[in-house]
Amino acid sequence: MQRYKTKQIFVGNVAIGGDAPISIQSMTFSKTCDIPATKAQIDRLSLAGADIVRVAVSDENDANALKELKKVSPLPLVADIHFRYRFALIAAESVDCIRINPGNIGSKDKIKAVADACNARGIPIRIGVNGGSLEKRFERKYGATPQGMIESALYNIKLLEDFGFDNIKVSLKASDVVRTMQAYRGLREKVEYPFHLGVTEAGLLMHSAVKSAMALGGLLMEGIGDTMRCSITGELEEEVNLARMILKYSGRQKQGITLISCPTCGRIEADLVKAVREVEQKISHIKTPLQVSVMGCVVNALGEAKHADIAIAFGNKEGMIIKAGEVIGKYKESEILDIFIKEVQELAKEREKMA
Ligand code: SF4
C-alpha cells in the first residue's frame, strides 16, 4: 500500500510525515491552567498509547501554565490557540508545536513574530482549517465546501512561507465524512506538508467510530495521513483506542492483537460477549502482531482457527484451544479462559524472541 511522500517534521521527539509511523493525538478537556488535572489527563492518554497531546489555550492563565505543564508532561505538547497571537508567543517558549491559523491573528507583523518565535525553537505550526469556521472571504466565495477549506489552507500556508517558515503540518477537518475526505484529497495533490487527519465534532463513540473509520480509514488506505485524532464526545482513552483500531484495520499498523469473534447464534452455549470482553481487556496491551479468535462453538472454529495464530471455541460447559490450526487441549468452562489468556501471552513472548 503506497503512502504519499510528505515532508518530515518533529513534534518533540515524535516524527510526523516521511516514513514515520502514523502517530496518534488527543486533546485534554480540563482547564489547561489547572496543572494537576491536566497532567492527570495527559497521563491517562499516555497510558492508553497516545503519542502527542494538545491542550486548549483560552486565556492568559492557560498560556502561562504551559511552561510548567511541559515540564511534567510525558507526551509532546501542542498548544491550541485561536486569534490571540500573544498567547502563541508565550506558548512558543515552551511547547513542542502550536496550532494556530496565521490568517486569524491579524497583521503581517504578528504572523512574522509567531513564525520567528517558532523558528527560533525549531517547533512546527499546525494550520488547522475547520470547515465550520472558515475565514469570511472563503466562506462567501466557496460556501462550506472542500474547495473553500483547501483555499483557506493554501492561503494560511502562504502566509507562513512568505516569512520563510515551512515547519508546517495541516489539518482540514469538517464534521461530515465526504467533505473531510474531499478536502484532504484535494490538498494532497498541491502540497508536501504532512497531514493531521480528523473529523471534527464527530459525536458520541458509535457516531465517531463510524465517521472516523470511514473518513480516516479511507484516507489512510489511499496513502493520505501522517498523524491523526479521532474526536469523541466521551472518554479520553476511547479516542486513542479507536485511532489504534483504525490504523490496524486500514493496514497502516501491523503491531498488536487482531481480535476476531463470532456474532453468536442459536448454537451458542456460553456467554461469549463476556468472554470476548475479558480476553480483549487482558491482552490488548500486547504489541506483538497476533491473530486471536474467540468463537462461540466448534462449527466454525476449526475453519477460522486455520487463519488465527490462536483460537478458543466454546462448547457445552467446556471448550477447546487451537494453536496454529492444531487442537492443543479441551478444558472445563470454568478454567478455559485463564488458560487461553496465558497461552496468548506465551505465544506473544515466543514471537517476540523470534523477531
Ligand atoms: Fe454460531 Fe458457532 Fe458461528 Fe458463533 S461460531 S456464529 S456460535 S455457528
GROMACS .gro file of C-alpha atoms in nm, residues 9-151:
model
  143
    9ILE     CA    1   0.867   1.733   1.080
   10PHE     CA    2   0.905   1.671   1.454
   11VAL     CA    3   0.666   1.743   1.740
   12GLY     CA    4   0.900   1.692   2.034
   13ASN     CA    5   1.061   1.355   1.971
   14VAL     CA    6   0.773   1.228   1.753
   15ALA     CA    7   0.844   1.230   1.379
   16ILE     CA    8   0.548   1.314   1.156
   17GLY     CA    9   0.548   1.257   0.783
   18GLY     CA   10   0.803   1.093   0.557
   19ASP     CA   11   0.831   0.728   0.655
   20ALA     CA   12   0.747   0.786   1.024
   21PRO     CA   13   0.473   0.568   1.176
   22ILE     CA   14   0.135   0.743   1.182
   23SER     CA   15   0.109   0.897   1.527
   24ILE     CA   16  -0.200   0.926   1.746
   25GLN     CA   17  -0.304   1.251   1.909
   26SER     CA   18  -0.575   1.352   2.150
   27MET     CA   19  -0.675   1.658   2.350
   28THR     CA   20  -0.736   1.724   2.718
   29PHE     CA   21  -1.063   1.883   2.834
   30SER     CA   22  -0.958   2.022   3.173
   31LYS     CA   23  -0.880   2.392   3.218
   32THR     CA   24  -0.521   2.391   3.099
   33CYS     CA   25  -0.415   2.621   3.384
   34ASP     CA   26  -0.530   2.351   3.630
   35ILE     CA   27  -0.197   2.175   3.603
   36PRO     CA   28  -0.270   1.871   3.829
   37ALA     CA   29  -0.598   1.798   3.645
   38THR     CA   30  -0.441   1.846   3.302
   39LYS     CA   31  -0.138   1.637   3.394
   40ALA     CA   32  -0.370   1.358   3.516
   41GLN     CA   33  -0.549   1.360   3.179
   42ILE     CA   34  -0.219   1.360   2.987
   43ASP     CA   35  -0.103   1.064   3.197
   44ARG     CA   36  -0.422   0.876   3.107
   45LEU     CA   37  -0.362   0.944   2.738
   46SER     CA   38  -0.001   0.840   2.764
   47LEU     CA   39  -0.101   0.514   2.934
   48ALA     CA   40  -0.360   0.449   2.663
   49GLY     CA   41  -0.089   0.481   2.397
   50ALA     CA   42  -0.125   0.838   2.261
   51ASP     CA   43   0.188   0.987   2.104
   52ILE     CA   44   0.107   1.359   2.128
   53VAL     CA   45  -0.134   1.569   2.335
   54ARG     CA   46  -0.298   1.905   2.258
   55VAL     CA   47  -0.422   2.150   2.519
   56ALA     CA   48  -0.651   2.448   2.472
   57VAL     CA   49  -0.512   2.793   2.547
   58SER     CA   50  -0.817   3.010   2.611
   59ASP     CA   51  -0.670   3.283   2.830
   60GLU     CA   52  -0.356   3.425   2.984
   61ASN     CA   53  -0.364   3.178   3.276
   62ASP     CA   54  -0.360   2.886   3.032
   63ALA     CA   55  -0.077   3.041   2.831
   64ASN     CA   56   0.129   3.099   3.144
   65ALA     CA   57   0.069   2.741   3.267
   66LEU     CA   58   0.229   2.585   2.959
   67LYS     CA   59   0.586   2.612   3.082
   68GLU     CA   60   0.508   2.418   3.400
   69LEU     CA   61   0.289   2.171   3.214
   70LYS     CA   62   0.561   2.100   2.962
   71LYS     CA   63   0.795   2.003   3.248
   72VAL     CA   64   0.555   1.738   3.379
   73SER     CA   65   0.403   1.611   3.054
   74PRO     CA   66   0.515   1.265   2.944
   75LEU     CA   67   0.394   1.348   2.591
   76PRO     CA   68   0.494   1.619   2.343
   77LEU     CA   69   0.267   1.918   2.397
   78VAL     CA   70   0.070   2.112   2.133
   79ALA     CA   71  -0.085   2.446   2.230
   80ASP     CA   72  -0.420   2.512   2.061
   81ILE     CA   73  -0.465   2.886   2.012
   82HIS     CA   74  -0.730   3.090   1.836
   83PHE     CA   75  -0.678   3.453   1.734
   84ARG     CA   76  -0.451   3.569   2.022
   85TYR     CA   77  -0.100   3.593   1.881
   86ARG     CA   78   0.037   3.698   2.222
   87PHE     CA   79  -0.059   3.358   2.362
   88ALA     CA   80   0.121   3.196   2.069
   89LEU     CA   81   0.437   3.388   2.157
   90ILE     CA   82   0.416   3.271   2.520
   91ALA     CA   83   0.343   2.913   2.410
   92ALA     CA   84   0.632   2.909   2.164
   93GLU     CA   85   0.873   2.947   2.455
   94SER     CA   86   0.796   2.604   2.595
   95VAL     CA   87   0.563   2.374   2.394
   96ASP     CA   88   0.651   2.137   2.107
   97CYS     CA   89   0.404   2.267   1.848
   98ILE     CA   90   0.146   2.542   1.808
   99ARG     CA   91  -0.189   2.504   1.639
  100ILE     CA   92  -0.296   2.842   1.506
  101ASN     CA   93  -0.424   2.976   1.179
  102PRO     CA   94  -0.198   3.265   1.078
  103GLY     CA   95  -0.485   3.428   0.886
  104ASN     CA   96  -0.675   3.471   1.215
  105ILE     CA   97  -0.412   3.655   1.414
  106GLY     CA   98  -0.408   3.991   1.240
  107SER     CA   99  -0.131   4.193   1.081
  108LYS     CA  100   0.169   4.054   0.895
  109ASP     CA  101   0.393   4.175   1.179
  110LYS     CA  102   0.207   3.949   1.421
  111ILE     CA  103   0.229   3.650   1.186
  112LYS     CA  104   0.600   3.713   1.139
  113ALA     CA  105   0.651   3.737   1.517
  114VAL     CA  106   0.486   3.395   1.570
  115ALA     CA  107   0.676   3.237   1.278
  116ASP     CA  108   1.005   3.378   1.410
  117ALA     CA  109   0.933   3.255   1.765
  118CYS     CA  110   0.860   2.902   1.639
  119ASN     CA  111   1.161   2.910   1.407
  120ALA     CA  112   1.387   3.013   1.694
  121ARG     CA  113   1.297   2.693   1.885
  122GLY     CA  114   1.251   2.476   1.575
  123ILE     CA  115   0.891   2.391   1.659
  124PRO     CA  116   0.623   2.337   1.394
  125ILE     CA  117   0.290   2.511   1.344
  126ARG     CA  118  -0.025   2.317   1.267
  127ILE     CA  119  -0.254   2.506   1.037
  128GLY     CA  120  -0.593   2.379   1.149
  129VAL     CA  121  -0.861   2.453   0.891
  130ASN     CA  122  -1.208   2.384   1.025
  131GLY     CA  123  -1.496   2.352   0.776
  132GLY     CA  124  -1.736   2.517   1.021
  133SER     CA  125  -1.530   2.832   1.078
  134LEU     CA  126  -1.370   2.931   0.750
  135GLU     CA  127  -1.245   3.286   0.705
  136LYS     CA  128  -1.533   3.502   0.578
  137ARG     CA  129  -1.374   3.562   0.237
  138PHE     CA  130  -1.356   3.186   0.164
  139GLU     CA  131  -1.699   3.119   0.308
  140ARG     CA  132  -1.852   3.391   0.086
  141LYS     CA  133  -1.677   3.266  -0.225
  142TYR     CA  134  -1.697   2.888  -0.180
  143GLY     CA  135  -1.955   2.826   0.091
  144ALA     CA  136  -1.895   2.530   0.321
  145THR     CA  137  -1.721   2.326   0.051
  146PRO     CA  138  -1.400   2.125   0.037
  147GLN     CA  139  -1.272   2.384  -0.212
  148GLY     CA  140  -1.319   2.660   0.047
  149MET     CA  141  -1.119   2.454   0.301
  150ILE     CA  142  -0.841   2.388   0.051
  151GLU     CA  143  -0.819   2.756  -0.044
   0.00000   0.00000   0.00000
